């Protein structure tokens, strides 16, 4: 049977699937491909790869939930392995009762039978108290806990909860000063002195991690923005933009969002908000402000071969969207059944390398490597000059502390 026929059979089969045997190998293969491109995908991006381009899964809510459960289970197993002692210790000493129960609870071990051990990745372990009892440790049934980009959950704090003794704190600060002549250049923002200020906005919080992996060497601010659903967020954004204008920079906002009735309207909503609340039109006319969507664009459907086939539940949701008629008119759709949704995750899934290139090509024209090199070569940023500044300021600091100590001693009664 050909690989293609096998894929189609997996996707179309109505029988209960063994997700770990049939689906997990393809998940790992896709993650490896994204890793080679230096991209961290979202779970939905991997889903689109398997459903739309490899015929491994059906493009349905049920299969997405199944994939989510599979990957969650495999990542929990990864955490479980981290909880027990090192692998060499397991091989040498064997498993105690607690470890056996823990690994069994996550389906990480099965009773050893010679005919089962067909994978070179699996390891044979023995019972610490009964050498005749052996288990197969299923290392190939795990996924790294951080293999997907996910910015939708996590703690939020604006305080320091790491205690240091006064001595430790002082030492760290002194070490920082001592290393500063050698490390200062790394602290200079890459966009310092650049003629442009660029931000990448995305409709989806989950995609922030993906964009961060693509732009990690360019230091571009990535902003989660659903059409300024928060006035506070809009105000903070405007303060950043205004600061860039005060510095004489031209502001360029690049936007990535879904192509569906709601997602397509985000451009209009954002532009209208900026126009009414912050009067950006004057800056726009002077070339100091520009907002541009770089994905998903309608032409990307043909360019990337993006599928329009929808889960029936999604189509029903699009039909009830109050922006559906406007969307149909804009893209010349004949009926509501022609409505479609192309998520930004699908664009990343279609061709990871090409998607990465679209993002980088949209930003790089605004960044000058020559300007950055000139900033680094500034005489004030030289190792010698910074060392002089450190010694000068430390000397001044010591004199000030001595004066404070003296005045405090003089003010002490008696």
Coordinates of C-alpha atoms in Angstrom, one line a residue:
X1 CA 0.0 0.0 0.0
X2 CA 1.4 3.5 -0.9
X3 CA 2.0 6.1 1.9
X4 CA -0.6 8.4 0.3
X5 CA -3.3 5.6 0.4
X6 CA -2.4 4.8 4.0
X7 CA -2.8 8.5 5.0
X8 CA -6.2 8.7 3.3
X9 CA -7.3 5.5 5.0
X10 CA -6.2 6.8 8.4
X11 CA -8.2 10.1 7.9
X12 CA -11.3 8.4 6.5
X13 CA -11.4 5.4 8.7
X14 CA -14.5 5.2 11.0
X15 CA -13.0 2.7 13.4
X16 CA -11.5 3.7 16.6
X17 CA -8.0 4.9 16.0
X18 CA -4.9 4.1 18.0
X19 CA -3.7 7.7 18.2
X20 CA -0.2 6.8 19.6
X21 CA 0.6 4.3 16.9
X22 CA -1.1 6.0 13.9
X23 CA -0.9 9.7 14.6
X24 CA 2.0 10.4 17.1
X25 CA 4.7 9.5 14.6
X26 CA 3.4 12.1 12.1
X27 CA 3.2 14.7 14.9
X28 CA 6.8 14.2 15.7
X29 CA 7.8 14.4 12.0
X30 CA 6.0 17.7 11.7
X31 CA 7.5 19.1 14.8
X32 CA 11.0 18.1 13.6
X33 CA 10.3 19.9 10.3
X34 CA 9.3 23.1 12.0
X35 CA 12.3 22.9 14.4
X36 CA 14.6 22.8 11.4
X37 CA 13.2 26.1 10.2
X38 CA 13.6 27.6 13.7
X39 CA 9.8 27.9 14.2
X40 CA 7.8 26.9 17.2
X41 CA 4.3 25.9 15.9
X42 CA 1.0 26.1 17.7
X43 CA -1.0 22.9 18.2
X44 CA -3.5 24.2 15.7
X45 CA -0.7 24.7 13.1
X46 CA 0.3 21.0 13.5
X47 CA -3.4 20.1 13.3
X48 CA -3.7 21.9 9.9
X49 CA -0.5 20.1 8.7
X50 CA -2.0 16.7 9.5
X51 CA -5.6 17.5 8.4
X52 CA -5.2 19.7 5.3
X53 CA -1.9 18.7 3.8
X54 CA -1.1 15.1 4.9
X55 CA -4.6 13.6 5.1
X56 CA -3.7 12.1 8.5
X57 CA -6.7 13.7 10.3
X58 CA -10.1 15.0 9.4
X59 CA -10.6 18.8 9.5
X60 CA -13.2 18.5 12.3
X61 CA -13.5 19.7 15.9
X62 CA -13.5 16.1 17.1
X63 CA -10.1 15.3 15.5
X64 CA -8.7 18.5 16.9
X65 CA -9.8 17.6 20.4
X66 CA -8.3 14.1 19.8
X67 CA -5.0 15.6 18.8
X68 CA -5.1 17.9 21.8
X69 CA -5.6 15.0 24.2
X70 CA -2.9 13.0 22.6
X71 CA -0.2 15.7 22.8
X72 CA -1.3 16.6 26.3
X73 CA -0.9 13.0 27.4
X74 CA 2.5 12.7 25.8
X75 CA 3.8 15.9 27.3
X76 CA 2.6 14.8 30.8
X77 CA 4.6 11.6 30.3
X78 CA 7.7 13.8 29.6
X79 CA 7.1 15.6 32.9
X80 CA 6.7 12.2 34.7
X81 CA 10.1 11.1 33.4
X82 CA 11.7 14.2 34.8
X83 CA 10.2 13.4 38.2
X84 CA 12.0 10.1 38.6
X85 CA 15.7 9.6 39.0
X86 CA 18.0 9.7 36.0
X87 CA 17.7 7.1 33.2
X88 CA 21.1 5.5 33.9
X89 CA 20.0 4.9 37.5
X90 CA 16.8 3.2 36.4
X91 CA 18.8 0.9 34.1
X92 CA 21.3 0.1 36.8
X93 CA 19.1 -0.2 39.8
X94 CA 15.7 -1.1 38.4
X95 CA 12.3 0.2 39.3
X96 CA 10.9 0.4 42.8
X97 CA 7.2 0.0 43.5
X98 CA 6.5 3.8 43.5
X99 CA 8.3 4.2 40.1
X100 CA 6.4 1.3 38.6
X101 CA 3.0 2.7 39.7
X102 CA 4.0 6.2 38.6
X103 CA 5.1 5.0 35.1
X104 CA 2.1 2.7 34.7
X105 CA -0.3 5.6 35.5
X106 CA 1.1 7.4 32.5
X107 CA 1.2 4.3 30.3
X108 CA 5.0 4.8 30.1
X109 CA 5.8 1.1 30.8
X110 CA 4.3 -2.2 29.6
X111 CA 5.1 -5.7 30.6
X112 CA 8.1 -7.0 28.6
X113 CA 7.4 -9.6 25.9
X114 CA 10.1 -10.2 23.4
X115 CA 7.8 -9.9 20.4
X116 CA 6.7 -6.4 21.6
X117 CA 10.1 -4.9 21.8
X118 CA 10.5 -3.8 18.2
X119 CA 11.7 -0.2 18.7
X120 CA 15.3 0.7 19.3
X121 CA 14.1 3.8 21.2
X122 CA 12.5 1.7 23.9
X123 CA 14.5 0.6 27.0
X124 CA 14.1 -2.6 29.0
X125 CA 14.0 -2.1 32.8
X126 CA 13.7 -4.7 35.5
X127 CA 11.8 -4.8 38.8
X128 CA 14.2 -3.8 41.7
X129 CA 12.9 -6.7 43.8
X130 CA 12.1 -9.3 41.1
X131 CA 14.8 -9.5 38.4
X132 CA 12.5 -11.8 36.3
X133 CA 9.9 -9.0 35.9
X134 CA 10.9 -6.7 33.1
X135 CA 9.2 -3.7 31.6
X136 CA 9.5 -1.7 28.3
X137 CA 10.0 2.0 28.9
X138 CA 8.2 3.7 26.0
X139 CA 10.4 6.7 25.4
X140 CA 8.8 7.1 21.9
X141 CA 5.4 7.8 23.5
X142 CA 6.5 11.2 24.9
X143 CA 6.7 14.8 23.5
X144 CA 8.8 17.7 24.9
X145 CA 6.7 19.7 27.3
X146 CA 7.4 23.0 25.5
X147 CA 7.2 21.7 21.9
X148 CA 4.2 24.0 21.1
X149 CA 3.9 27.7 21.2
X150 CA 1.2 28.7 23.7
X151 CA 0.9 32.2 25.1
X152 CA -2.8 31.8 26.1
X153 CA -2.0 30.7 29.6
X154 CA 0.5 31.4 32.3
X155 CA 1.2 33.5 35.4
X156 CA 1.1 37.3 35.3
X157 CA 3.1 39.2 37.9
X158 CA 4.8 42.6 38.1
X159 CA 6.8 42.0 41.3
X160 CA 10.0 40.3 42.3
X161 CA 9.5 37.1 44.3
X162 CA 13.2 35.9 44.3
X163 CA 14.8 36.5 47.6
X164 CA 18.5 37.4 47.9
X165 CA 20.5 38.2 51.0
X166 CA 21.9 41.8 51.0
X167 CA 25.4 40.3 50.4
X168 CA 24.1 38.3 47.4
X169 CA 22.2 41.3 46.0
X170 CA 25.3 43.6 46.3
X171 CA 27.6 40.9 44.7
X172 CA 25.3 40.5 41.7
X173 CA 25.2 44.3 41.1
X174 CA 29.0 44.5 41.5
X175 CA 29.4 41.6 39.1
X176 CA 27.2 43.3 36.6
X177 CA 29.3 46.5 36.8
X178 CA 32.5 44.4 36.5
X179 CA 31.2 42.7 33.4
X180 CA 29.7 45.8 31.8
X181 CA 32.7 46.7 29.6
X182 CA 32.4 43.3 27.9
X183 CA 28.6 43.0 27.9
X184 CA 27.3 46.5 27.2
X185 CA 27.1 46.1 23.5
X186 CA 24.6 43.2 24.0
X187 CA 22.4 45.6 26.0
X188 CA 22.0 48.1 23.2
X189 CA 18.6 47.7 21.5
X190 CA 18.9 46.7 17.9
X191 CA 16.4 49.3 16.9
X192 CA 18.3 52.2 18.6
X193 CA 19.1 54.8 16.1
X194 CA 17.1 53.1 13.4
X195 CA 14.8 55.4 11.2
X196 CA 11.8 53.1 11.7
X197 CA 10.0 51.6 14.7
X198 CA 8.2 48.3 13.8
X199 CA 5.7 46.2 15.7
X200 CA 4.1 43.0 14.7
X201 CA 0.4 42.6 15.8
X202 CA -1.4 39.3 15.8
X203 CA -5.1 38.5 16.2
X204 CA -4.2 35.3 18.1
X205 CA -2.4 35.2 21.4
X206 CA -1.5 31.5 20.7
X207 CA 0.6 32.7 17.7
X208 CA 2.8 35.0 19.8
X209 CA 5.2 32.2 20.6
X210 CA 5.5 31.2 16.9
X211 CA 6.3 34.8 15.9
X212 CA 8.8 35.1 18.8
X213 CA 10.7 32.1 17.5
X214 CA 10.8 33.6 14.0
X215 CA 11.8 37.1 15.2
X216 CA 14.1 36.2 18.1
X217 CA 17.2 37.8 16.4
X218 CA 15.4 41.0 15.3
X219 CA 14.1 42.2 18.7
X220 CA 10.7 43.2 17.2
X221 CA 7.8 43.8 19.7
X222 CA 5.0 41.3 19.2
X223 CA 1.6 42.5 20.3
X224 CA -1.6 40.4 20.7
X225 CA -4.4 42.6 19.4
X226 CA -8.0 41.8 18.7
X227 CA -9.1 45.1 17.4
X228 CA -8.4 47.0 20.7
X229 CA -10.9 45.1 22.8
X230 CA -9.3 46.9 25.7
X231 CA -9.1 50.7 25.9
X232 CA -6.2 50.4 28.3
X233 CA -4.3 48.3 25.9
X234 CA -4.9 50.8 23.1
X235 CA -3.6 53.7 25.3
X236 CA -0.4 51.8 26.2
X237 CA 0.1 51.0 22.5
X238 CA -0.3 54.6 21.6
X239 CA 2.2 55.7 24.2
X240 CA 4.8 53.4 22.5
X241 CA 4.0 54.8 19.1
X242 CA 4.1 58.4 20.4
X243 CA 7.5 57.8 22.0
X244 CA 8.8 56.6 18.6
X245 CA 7.5 59.7 16.9
X246 CA 9.3 61.9 19.5
X247 CA 12.5 60.1 18.6
X248 CA 12.0 61.0 15.0
X249 CA 11.1 57.5 13.9
X250 CA 8.6 56.3 11.3
X251 CA 6.1 53.8 12.7
X252 CA 5.2 50.7 10.8
X253 CA 2.6 48.3 12.2
X254 CA 2.4 44.8 10.5
X255 CA -0.6 42.7 11.2
X256 CA -1.3 39.0 11.0
X257 CA -4.9 37.7 11.4
X258 CA -7.4 35.2 10.2
X259 CA -9.2 35.6 6.9
X260 CA -12.9 35.2 7.8
X261 CA -15.8 37.7 8.3
X262 CA -14.6 38.8 11.8
X263 CA -10.8 38.5 11.2
X264 CA -11.0 40.4 7.9
X265 CA -12.7 43.3 9.6
X266 CA -10.0 43.7 12.2
X267 CA -8.0 46.0 9.9
X268 CA -10.9 48.4 9.6
X269 CA -11.7 48.3 13.3
X270 CA -8.0 49.0 14.3
X271 CA -7.5 51.8 11.7
X272 CA -10.8 53.4 12.7
X273 CA -9.9 53.3 16.4
X274 CA -6.5 54.8 15.8
X275 CA -7.9 57.5 13.6
X276 CA -10.7 58.6 16.0
X277 CA -8.8 58.3 19.3
X278 CA -5.3 59.2 18.4
X279 CA -5.5 61.2 15.2
X280 CA -2.9 59.1 13.4
X281 CA -4.2 60.4 10.0
X282 CA -1.9 63.4 10.1
X283 CA 1.1 61.2 10.8
X284 CA 0.0 58.9 8.0
X285 CA 0.0 61.7 5.5
X286 CA 3.5 62.6 6.5
X287 CA 4.7 59.0 6.1
X288 CA 5.2 58.6 9.8
X289 CA 2.6 55.9 10.4
X290 CA 1.4 53.0 8.4
X291 CA -0.7 49.9 9.2
X292 CA -0.4 46.9 6.8
X293 CA -1.8 43.4 6.9
X294 CA 0.7 40.8 5.8
X295 CA -1.3 37.7 6.4
X296 CA -3.7 36.0 5.9
X297 CA -4.3 37.7 2.5
X298 CA -6.8 36.5 -0.1
X299 CA -4.0 35.8 -2.6
X300 CA -2.4 33.4 -0.1
X301 CA -5.3 30.9 -0.7
X302 CA -4.0 30.2 -4.2
X303 CA -0.3 30.9 -3.5
X304 CA -0.2 28.4 -0.5
X305 CA -2.9 26.1 -1.7
X306 CA -5.0 26.8 1.4
X307 CA -8.1 24.6 1.8
X308 CA -11.5 26.3 2.3
X309 CA -13.3 23.1 3.4
X310 CA -14.8 23.7 6.8
X311 CA -16.2 21.8 9.7
X312 CA -20.0 22.2 9.5
X313 CA -20.1 23.8 12.9
X314 CA -17.6 26.4 11.8
X315 CA -19.6 27.2 8.7
X316 CA -22.7 27.7 10.7
X317 CA -20.8 30.1 13.0
X318 CA -19.6 32.1 9.9
X319 CA -23.2 32.3 8.6
X320 CA -24.4 33.8 11.8
X321 CA -21.6 36.4 11.8
X322 CA -23.1 39.9 11.3
X323 CA -20.1 40.7 9.0
X324 CA -20.8 37.8 6.7
X325 CA -22.6 39.8 4.0
X326 CA -19.8 42.4 3.9
X327 CA -17.3 39.6 3.5
X328 CA -19.3 37.9 0.8
X329 CA -19.4 41.2 -1.2
X330 CA -15.7 41.9 -0.8
X331 CA -14.6 38.5 -2.0
X332 CA -17.5 38.0 -4.6
X333 CA -19.0 34.9 -2.8
X334 CA -22.2 33.7 -4.4
X335 CA -23.9 32.2 -1.3
X336 CA -23.4 31.7 2.4
X337 CA -22.2 28.2 1.7
X338 CA -19.2 29.7 0.0
X339 CA -18.1 31.4 3.2
X340 CA -14.7 30.3 4.4
X341 CA -12.2 30.7 7.3
X342 CA -8.4 30.7 6.8
X343 CA -6.7 30.9 10.2
X344 CA -3.2 32.3 10.5
X345 CA -2.2 28.9 11.9
X346 CA -3.1 27.4 8.6
X347 CA -0.8 29.8 6.7
X348 CA 2.1 28.7 8.9
X349 CA 1.1 25.0 8.4
X350 CA 0.9 25.2 4.6
X351 CA 4.6 26.0 4.1
X352 CA 6.6 26.9 7.3
X353 CA 9.7 28.1 5.4
X354 CA 7.6 30.4 3.1
X355 CA 5.6 31.7 6.0
X356 CA 8.8 32.6 7.9
X357 CA 10.1 34.3 4.8
X358 CA 6.9 36.4 4.5
X359 CA 7.3 37.6 8.1
X360 CA 11.0 38.4 7.8
X361 CA 10.7 40.0 4.3
X362 CA 8.0 42.3 5.7
X363 CA 10.3 43.6 8.5
X364 CA 13.8 43.5 7.2
X365 CA 13.4 46.5 4.8
X366 CA 12.9 48.7 7.8
X367 CA 16.0 47.5 9.7
X368 CA 19.5 48.7 8.8
X369 CA 22.4 46.5 9.8
X370 CA 24.7 49.4 8.9
X371 CA 23.0 51.7 11.4
X372 CA 23.3 49.0 14.1
X373 CA 27.0 48.6 13.4
X374 CA 27.6 52.3 13.6
X375 CA 25.9 52.4 17.0
X376 CA 28.1 49.6 18.3
X377 CA 31.2 51.3 17.0
X378 CA 30.4 54.6 18.7
X379 CA 33.4 55.7 20.8
X380 CA 31.1 56.1 23.9
X381 CA 30.3 52.4 23.7
X382 CA 33.9 51.2 23.6
X383 CA 35.1 48.8 26.2
X384 CA 37.8 51.3 27.4
X385 CA 35.3 54.1 27.7
X386 CA 32.7 52.1 29.6
X387 CA 35.5 50.8 32.0
X388 CA 36.5 54.4 32.7
X389 CA 32.8 55.3 33.3
X390 CA 32.3 52.4 35.7
X391 CA 35.4 53.3 37.7
X392 CA 34.6 57.0 37.8
X393 CA 31.0 56.4 39.0
X394 CA 32.1 53.7 41.6
X395 CA 34.7 56.2 42.9
X396 CA 32.0 58.9 43.1
X397 CA 29.6 56.6 44.8
X398 CA 32.2 55.6 47.4
X399 CA 32.9 59.3 48.2
X400 CA 29.1 60.0 48.6
X401 CA 28.7 57.0 50.9
X402 CA 31.7 58.2 53.0
X403 CA 30.1 61.6 53.3
X404 CA 26.8 60.2 54.3
X405 CA 28.4 58.1 57.0
X406 CA 30.3 61.1 58.3
X407 CA 27.2 63.3 58.5
X408 CA 25.2 60.4 60.1
X409 CA 28.0 60.1 62.7
X410 CA 28.0 63.9 63.4
X411 CA 24.2 63.9 63.8
X412 CA 24.3 61.0 66.3
X413 CA 23.5 62.4 69.8
X414 CA 26.2 62.1 72.4

